[in-house]
Every structure is written in C-alpha cells, then in structure tokens.
XYZ file of C-alpha atoms in Angstrom:
446
model
C 6.813 -72.742 21.699
C 5.602 -69.311 20.684
C 7.540 -67.745 17.799
C 6.086 -64.650 16.091
C 4.598 -65.715 12.753
C 6.461 -63.203 10.649
C 9.436 -63.179 8.310
C 12.504 -61.485 9.778
C 15.940 -61.193 8.175
C 18.632 -59.977 10.574
C 21.776 -61.367 8.926
C 22.845 -62.579 5.548
C 21.214 -65.995 4.991
C 22.901 -68.317 5.662
C 24.293 -66.396 8.601
C 27.701 -66.855 10.251
C 26.523 -69.354 12.858
C 24.709 -71.443 10.241
C 27.785 -71.441 8.015
C 29.962 -72.566 10.911
C 27.620 -75.426 11.822
C 27.176 -76.520 8.215
C 30.950 -76.742 7.932
C 31.049 -78.926 11.041
C 28.285 -81.069 9.576
C 30.226 -81.514 6.353
C 33.256 -82.666 8.347
C 31.300 -85.197 10.387
C 28.507 -86.433 8.094
C 28.600 -87.872 4.543
C 28.694 -85.511 1.590
C 26.003 -87.717 0.035
C 23.481 -86.366 2.567
C 23.763 -82.560 2.554
C 21.014 -80.251 3.807
C 18.912 -78.928 0.929
C 19.464 -75.406 2.268
C 22.629 -74.453 4.203
C 20.721 -73.119 7.195
C 20.626 -74.529 10.726
C 17.372 -74.210 12.606
C 17.293 -73.383 16.303
C 13.557 -73.649 16.925
C 10.331 -73.641 14.952
C 6.651 -73.003 15.408
C 3.700 -72.880 13.046
C 5.016 -71.825 9.640
C 8.226 -70.195 10.906
C 11.723 -71.619 11.370
C 14.054 -69.476 13.452
C 17.679 -70.204 12.594
C 20.724 -70.085 14.848
C 21.450 -66.526 13.680
C 18.020 -65.240 14.687
C 16.508 -65.072 11.204
C 12.871 -66.123 10.918
C 12.093 -67.973 7.704
C 8.689 -68.736 6.211
C 8.617 -72.495 5.705
C 6.899 -73.418 2.450
C 8.544 -76.845 2.454
C 7.423 -78.344 5.800
C 10.231 -80.890 5.865
C 8.994 -82.206 2.487
C 5.349 -82.453 3.559
C 6.061 -83.811 7.027
C 4.515 -80.892 8.902
C 1.045 -80.450 7.417
C -0.155 -79.388 10.880
C 2.760 -76.973 11.269
C 5.914 -76.980 13.346
C 5.587 -78.148 16.956
C 1.794 -77.856 17.316
C 1.081 -77.684 21.026
C -1.679 -80.302 21.083
C 0.416 -82.859 19.195
C 3.518 -82.193 21.287
C 1.483 -82.517 24.485
C 0.196 -85.920 23.373
C 3.741 -87.121 22.709
C 4.976 -85.766 26.051
C 2.183 -87.535 27.937
C 3.153 -90.804 26.291
C 6.841 -90.210 27.084
C 5.918 -90.268 30.763
C 4.159 -93.630 30.325
C 6.146 -95.800 27.930
C 8.483 -95.287 24.984
C 9.050 -98.702 23.433
C 7.928 -102.323 23.406
C 9.146 -103.484 19.954
C 6.113 -105.701 19.494
C 7.101 -107.884 22.447
C 3.985 -106.544 24.109
C 1.268 -104.465 22.489
C 0.486 -100.831 23.283
C -2.802 -98.994 23.203
C -1.837 -95.963 21.075
C -0.828 -98.134 18.105
C -4.058 -100.140 18.371
C -6.097 -96.927 18.460
C -4.167 -95.559 15.492
C -4.651 -98.708 13.426
C -8.394 -98.497 14.012
C -8.447 -94.835 12.966
C -6.482 -95.434 9.761
C -8.594 -98.458 8.873
C -11.640 -96.184 9.051
C -10.052 -93.198 7.241
C -8.538 -94.907 4.199
C -10.875 -95.290 1.197
C -13.034 -98.389 0.932
C -16.031 -99.821 2.767
C -14.486 -103.154 3.653
C -12.480 -104.722 6.460
C -8.915 -103.395 6.655
C -5.840 -103.877 8.791
C -2.793 -101.664 9.349
C 0.886 -102.457 9.826
C 3.293 -99.809 11.179
C 6.880 -99.049 10.181
C 9.213 -96.070 10.503
C 9.542 -94.434 7.082
C 7.869 -94.091 3.728
C 10.370 -96.405 2.070
C 9.668 -99.084 4.676
C 5.947 -98.722 4.096
C 6.410 -99.122 0.338
C 8.612 -102.185 0.722
C 6.152 -103.839 3.078
C 3.200 -103.024 0.831
C 4.989 -104.800 -2.013
C 5.804 -107.742 0.271
C 2.138 -108.111 1.159
C 1.039 -107.884 -2.482
C 3.549 -110.479 -3.627
C 2.750 -112.847 -0.780
C -1.010 -112.569 -1.172
C -1.050 -112.974 -4.967
C 1.901 -115.376 -5.264
C 3.047 -113.254 -8.214
C 6.439 -111.536 -8.689
C 5.989 -108.491 -10.935
C 5.505 -104.900 -9.755
C 4.553 -102.086 -12.133
C 5.689 -98.526 -11.402
C 5.770 -95.322 -13.447
C 7.942 -92.630 -14.979
C 8.703 -89.692 -12.665
C 7.856 -91.805 -9.593
C 9.568 -91.558 -6.236
C 8.987 -94.322 -3.697
C 12.079 -94.155 -1.486
C 15.797 -94.871 -1.270
C 16.074 -98.418 0.096
C 16.803 -101.164 -2.438
C 13.295 -102.079 -3.591
C 11.902 -98.581 -3.099
C 14.871 -97.147 -4.999
C 14.221 -99.611 -7.815
C 10.623 -98.393 -7.987
C 11.844 -94.793 -8.071
C 12.284 -93.522 -11.620
C 14.963 -90.827 -11.537
C 18.510 -92.098 -11.823
C 20.469 -89.106 -10.517
C 20.837 -88.721 -7.599
C 18.672 -91.553 -6.304
C 19.937 -94.620 -8.184
C 23.247 -93.762 -9.823
C 25.910 -96.288 -8.824
C 23.682 -98.261 -6.454
C 22.786 -101.205 -8.708
C 22.069 -103.984 -9.269
C 18.450 -103.281 -8.511
C 15.610 -105.461 -7.313
C 14.197 -107.774 -10.008
C 10.722 -107.962 -11.509
C 10.029 -104.217 -11.517
C 8.552 -102.786 -14.729
C 8.116 -99.115 -15.615
C 5.413 -97.466 -17.706
C 4.702 -93.859 -18.771
C 2.679 -91.777 -16.314
C -0.214 -89.642 -17.545
C 1.696 -86.333 -17.333
C -0.668 -83.895 -19.081
C 1.770 -81.026 -19.667
C 4.345 -83.250 -21.358
C 2.101 -85.796 -23.082
C 3.150 -85.808 -26.783
C -0.349 -85.493 -28.259
C -1.570 -83.010 -25.650
C -3.405 -83.113 -22.327
C -6.810 -83.833 -23.875
C -5.724 -87.303 -25.023
C -3.328 -88.004 -22.177
C -5.459 -90.236 -19.941
C -6.866 -92.330 -22.783
C -3.542 -92.909 -24.515
C -1.491 -93.447 -21.351
C -4.001 -95.965 -20.050
C -4.227 -97.835 -23.340
C -0.446 -98.023 -23.566
C -0.108 -99.231 -19.968
C -2.711 -101.966 -20.375
C -1.192 -103.115 -23.661
C 2.304 -103.264 -22.174
C 1.136 -105.179 -19.101
C -0.684 -107.663 -21.297
C 2.061 -108.176 -23.900
C 5.299 -107.856 -21.979
C 4.534 -108.867 -18.406
C 1.308 -110.854 -18.366
C -1.567 -110.012 -16.060
C -1.221 -113.323 -14.233
C 2.354 -112.383 -13.271
C 1.646 -108.944 -11.803
C 1.340 -108.697 -8.034
C 0.788 -104.942 -7.850
C 0.645 -101.635 -9.645
C 1.990 -98.843 -7.432
C 1.325 -95.173 -8.135
C 1.412 -91.825 -6.379
C -2.021 -90.213 -6.875
C -0.069 -86.963 -7.259
C 3.604 -87.476 -7.948
C 5.832 -85.753 -5.412
C 9.533 -85.652 -6.260
C 8.546 -86.102 -9.914
C 7.235 -82.539 -9.941
C 3.734 -82.582 -8.419
C 2.359 -84.209 -11.526
C -1.416 -84.470 -11.276
C -2.413 -87.310 -13.609
C -4.929 -86.727 -16.352
C -8.443 -87.468 -15.014
C -9.483 -91.067 -15.489
C -5.995 -92.553 -15.752
C -5.780 -93.869 -12.193
C -9.382 -95.065 -12.234
C -8.710 -97.020 -15.417
C -5.611 -98.581 -13.880
C -7.479 -99.544 -10.720
C -10.302 -101.102 -12.744
C -7.780 -103.110 -14.774
C -6.141 -104.294 -11.557
C -9.463 -105.351 -10.051
C -10.359 -107.294 -13.190
C -7.125 -109.294 -13.085
C -6.563 -109.833 -9.381
C -3.728 -107.277 -9.209
C -3.249 -105.179 -6.064
C -3.488 -101.438 -6.631
C -1.175 -99.646 -4.186
C -1.666 -95.915 -3.619
C 1.544 -94.312 -2.345
C 0.126 -91.417 -0.316
C 3.288 -90.702 1.617
C 3.592 -87.116 0.351
C 0.042 -86.481 -0.892
C -1.880 -87.866 2.091
C -2.911 -86.553 5.501
C -4.852 -83.634 4.066
C -2.074 -82.249 1.855
C -4.146 -82.401 -1.328
C -7.417 -81.412 0.345
C -8.656 -84.898 1.252
C -7.379 -87.396 3.752
C -5.925 -89.152 0.720
C -5.429 -87.634 -2.725
C -6.697 -90.779 -4.435
C -10.195 -89.987 -3.144
C -10.525 -87.269 -5.795
C -9.861 -89.903 -8.470
C -12.786 -92.098 -7.422
C -10.328 -94.923 -6.726
C -10.443 -97.381 -3.831
C -6.943 -98.864 -3.470
C -6.256 -102.334 -2.156
C -3.327 -100.987 -0.119
C -2.464 -97.438 0.974
C 0.898 -96.267 2.324
C 1.023 -93.333 4.745
C 3.986 -91.572 6.357
C 5.493 -88.064 6.542
C 2.762 -85.855 8.083
C 1.183 -88.751 9.935
C 3.586 -88.197 12.839
C 4.131 -84.406 12.617
C 7.882 -84.943 12.672
C 8.024 -88.165 14.659
C 9.056 -91.160 12.528
C 6.099 -93.380 11.727
C 4.588 -94.917 8.607
C 1.681 -97.211 7.899
C 0.528 -99.826 5.414
C -3.260 -100.108 5.419
C -4.876 -102.736 3.231
C -7.709 -105.127 2.710
C -7.832 -107.424 5.716
C -7.556 -110.572 3.600
C -4.377 -109.260 1.987
C -2.764 -108.161 5.230
C -3.702 -111.414 6.971
C -2.355 -113.572 4.154
C 1.214 -113.164 5.413
C 2.436 -115.760 7.937
C 3.119 -114.642 11.549
C 6.524 -113.001 11.737
C 6.543 -112.161 8.028
C 6.039 -108.481 8.811
C 7.897 -106.649 11.536
C 10.396 -104.014 12.614
C 11.917 -102.860 15.865
C 10.249 -99.462 16.119
C 7.138 -100.013 14.017
C 4.597 -99.739 16.809
C 6.331 -97.010 18.790
C 3.765 -95.662 21.265
C 5.136 -92.095 21.323
C 4.918 -91.755 17.540
C 1.476 -93.375 17.573
C 0.237 -90.969 20.259
C 1.476 -88.026 18.199
C -0.200 -89.420 15.082
C -3.524 -89.760 16.877
C -3.256 -86.107 17.896
C -2.481 -85.175 14.272
C -5.676 -86.883 13.110
C -7.625 -85.118 15.843
C -6.183 -81.747 14.874
C -6.963 -82.186 11.177
C -10.553 -83.076 12.027
C -11.068 -80.473 14.752
C -9.663 -77.575 12.713
C -11.098 -78.801 9.400
C -7.697 -78.665 7.759
C -8.973 -80.538 4.705
C -11.111 -77.543 3.815
C -8.240 -75.259 4.759
C -5.916 -77.124 2.368
C -8.320 -76.582 -0.518
C -8.680 -72.909 0.350
C -4.904 -72.424 0.506
C -4.587 -74.208 -2.816
C -7.074 -71.825 -4.374
C -5.035 -68.844 -3.183
C -1.739 -70.306 -4.377
C -3.033 -71.441 -7.764
C -4.656 -68.061 -8.425
C -1.336 -66.368 -7.650
C 0.513 -68.878 -9.837
C -1.865 -68.164 -12.720
C -1.096 -64.465 -12.414
C 2.623 -65.234 -12.392
C 2.230 -67.401 -15.491
C 0.676 -64.479 -17.337
C 3.588 -62.293 -16.277
C 6.513 -64.678 -16.775
C 7.135 -66.494 -20.048
C 9.391 -68.897 -18.150
C 6.415 -70.469 -16.383
C 5.167 -73.197 -18.691
C 2.704 -74.936 -16.375
C 1.020 -74.421 -13.029
C -0.603 -77.383 -11.333
C -1.604 -78.902 -8.070
C -4.447 -79.896 -5.829
C -5.147 -78.622 -2.363
C -2.017 -77.197 -0.762
C 0.254 -79.263 -3.022
C 1.089 -76.782 -5.774
C 3.885 -76.301 -8.278
C 5.129 -74.271 -11.210
C 7.155 -75.813 -14.030
C 9.680 -73.447 -15.570
C 10.828 -73.703 -19.168
C 13.336 -72.028 -21.451
C 10.781 -71.987 -24.262
C 7.016 -72.397 -23.929
C 6.682 -73.855 -27.416
C 9.314 -76.581 -27.121
C 8.829 -76.938 -23.337
C 12.581 -77.232 -22.935
C 13.193 -77.262 -19.168
C 14.746 -74.164 -17.679
C 18.347 -74.860 -16.689
C 18.858 -76.275 -13.243
C 21.230 -73.539 -12.153
C 18.498 -70.954 -12.744
C 15.933 -72.984 -10.817
C 18.391 -73.281 -7.956
C 19.036 -69.545 -8.175
C 15.316 -68.896 -7.631
C 15.268 -71.119 -4.549
C 18.464 -69.505 -3.261
C 17.080 -65.989 -3.800
C 13.979 -66.961 -1.809
C 16.169 -68.298 1.004
C 18.205 -65.105 1.113
C 14.945 -63.203 1.630
C 13.754 -65.556 4.358
C 11.515 -68.018 2.487
C 12.129 -71.756 2.128
C 10.936 -73.403 -1.096
C 11.842 -76.712 -2.730
C 12.724 -77.727 -6.250
C 11.525 -80.973 -7.823
C 10.867 -82.751 -11.091
C 12.595 -85.261 -13.301
C 14.192 -82.348 -15.144
C 14.850 -80.345 -11.973
C 12.766 -77.445 -13.286
C 9.839 -77.380 -10.855
C 9.315 -75.144 -7.820
C 6.932 -76.843 -5.406
C 5.163 -75.395 -2.398
C 4.136 -77.394 0.664
C 3.034 -74.803 3.230
C 1.662 -75.855 6.607
C -2.105 -76.158 6.399
C -2.181 -73.893 9.447
C -0.249 -70.995 7.877
C -1.667 -67.493 8.297
C -3.024 -65.898 5.122
C -0.744 -62.867 5.510
C 2.328 -65.042 5.919
C 1.469 -67.078 2.830
C 0.965 -63.876 0.837
C 4.344 -62.602 1.991
C 6.041 -65.844 0.971
C 4.400 -65.845 -2.445
C 5.519 -62.271 -2.960
C 9.130 -63.228 -2.259
C 8.874 -66.138 -4.704
C 7.425 -63.882 -7.397
C 10.226 -61.365 -6.986
C 12.816 -64.149 -7.102
C 11.420 -65.458 -10.394
C 11.421 -61.950 -11.818
C 15.032 -61.358 -10.752
C 16.381 -64.647 -12.071
C 14.456 -64.791 -15.356
C 14.882 -61.091 -16.087
C 11.144 -60.523 -16.481
C-alpha cells in the first residue's frame, strides 16, 4: 500500500468520522479499554497513518513498538499472504515449517553461545508468564524478583510483576504469590545521584535478596534492559551485569524482558547486548510479527527441556502465518541494516532532545538508546517534581492536532516517549520532532 510519506492535516483532529466511530466504539466496547488517541485509522504505510477523515499522521508510536519495520512493509505482508494460501493453523497437532525456521533463527540471534530452544505464544504477557513457569519448574524454587517502574503485562502473574498500580493493578487483586520488588537503577531519580546509582542499587538488591528472600528460594530475576512503560529508564551501567552475575553464582535464572526493547529498537537485536549480559531466558514479542500476534520465549536448552511434555502450550502459539511474517521481519532488519539505522535515528533524536532541554526548563532529563528515546518533564528541575499529568497529556494532544502521534509513559506519567519506525524518512522525523518541540513550547509557555 503506497501512502505518501508526508504529514497532511485536512480536518480538525480527531475529525468528524473519527469522532463518530469512537462514539460507536465506546457504546460497544468496554470503557476500560479506550484508544490512547481518539482517531480511527483507515490505512497505513511506512511511518504514516491515514485516518478515516483523510488526515495523514506521522506515527512516532508504532503501536507501542510493534512496527519497528514500519506499517505494512511489502516484503513482510507478501510473506504472510503466501502462507495464507498454504495453511493458517495447526494448533500444535501437527508441526509447521515456518515456526521451526523461526525457532532456529531466534535461538541463533539471542545472546549466548550455548544450546537454546524457543517456545511460541501470542503476546508479551504470555511470554513473560511462560518464562516464569520455565524458571520455576527448572529450579524448583518459587520466588520471582521484579523491579520498580517495571511493566511485564496485564494477565495475573504479569500484572503482579508490573509495578504501577493505576491503571494496571487497581482493583484486580489478590495478586500472584511469591513476587518480590526491588528498586531499579534509575539514574535521574536515584537519591544520591547517577554516579552512585549502579553500585548502590546493586548492593541494595543483593542484600535484600539475601536477607528477605534467600538465594536458594529465588527461581528468577526478571528485568527490562530498558524499561518501557516505566518511562524508558536506561539503567545505570553495570547494574544489570551485576544482577546477572549474582544470578549465575546462585543458580537463579536471569530473564531479560525484551518485548519492547528488542528486535532492533535499541540499536541491537536485543538491548541487553549493550549491557554485556547473557540472559538465561529472553522474551520477545511486539515487533517480532510486524503487527501479527506472536511472542517467543528463548532460553537455555536445559531449562526449556526441563518442563514435562504438555507443560507448555497454547492454541495459537505456533501460528504459521505469524511465524512467516516474523521470518520476513528478521530478513528485513538484516537486509536493510536497521540496527545501524536505529542507532543513527537515536543520535538525531537525542541531539534534538538535548537542544530542547537547553531551551525548556520543564525538560529535566533526556535519555534513551537507539530509536527508543524519551524526555522526562518536571515542574522544577531542582526538586524534580513531575510535571502535572494534564500538561503532559496536553502536549500529546497538541501533537495529535498537528498530525503527529506520540505516547506518554512513566510511573509519574510525566514522560514523552518516541518509538518511530526504523524505516522512517529523515525529513519526516524532523517534521515530527518540530511539531513536538512546538507543542512543548505552547504548553509550558517557554
């Protein structure tokens, strides 16, 4: 589908047709699951979403990092269409070749020079839950350690692992047992400053695990190498490596949740590679399928094989259409060197963010890696009091009105995060960043 890669505003956004359809949606679907932006897409291509009113919006959200290779890339869509003509479903009753090929590719791509095996599911939350199942089964231990600001999904166990109460956990208890939470090495908000963040956060985590849980009781430590919903928090260097070393010393599985940060988003196949960490288990989803639902749990072969036959499963987990699309995604990332492209885009975005930070007192921190970049807005740079949520939402709304889609994030709701397609044109990215800069200026009065 060929849509001009340019921003075009022809009506008020949201336009009349979008407003009508959003009203129908509200009448037929739960209020608990509203669209983040009240716009209805008609078609999409590359980095542009064309809505039902004919507006063309620059997508700097990519379905929350689902479309690293852009909207409807022709080569990926062609692979899925070819598979649609062959077979759409076997539910594990019989095997299919695309899922076997994909397992082999992921086993080779994930960090670690050892034998691995991959299990497929449908969503990130499913991948997380199955990773924990494997860790508990293999170690015969109950406890799971997660972190502040983490997001791991919305199903019961994944929701328990998720840190933020509202809106993800409020009213949905009781939660899964034997989950323990520790502070994450969040440099900008570490009490004694970023220079001491990794050392102190690691020391505290190890002490807590030793005193209050017991190493022999911990099945796994799960962490996002770069926290997603928590506000694109890049941990202080050395924190994750120290955790992984502690896990290896005590027979604890280290699980890297790469659902948002993987598939080239942070400039590597997996963000954890930049930390010098080799996880025992890696979860992948979102951009793996370029919009088709698929997720993966890839781990050490001895861990994955420890579970009895039938202990892992799911109706759609080895869907051949999703697997065929995922194989084409991997091919596209390799062929077009989108890992390098992600790092280049990140350099452009972070340089622009640094300029904005000099201009706007409301920007307290800029951070990111690859094309996973964010700004944290504050009411006061000295106290780091988060900027009020209504003002953050006003920035996102102002961007939408001008034809640019951005997302908010963060435990305090004060982060603007950018997740552009790795295939976005330079001129289109520059245009989108200009709209964001004007929106910040308008809302903060700078």
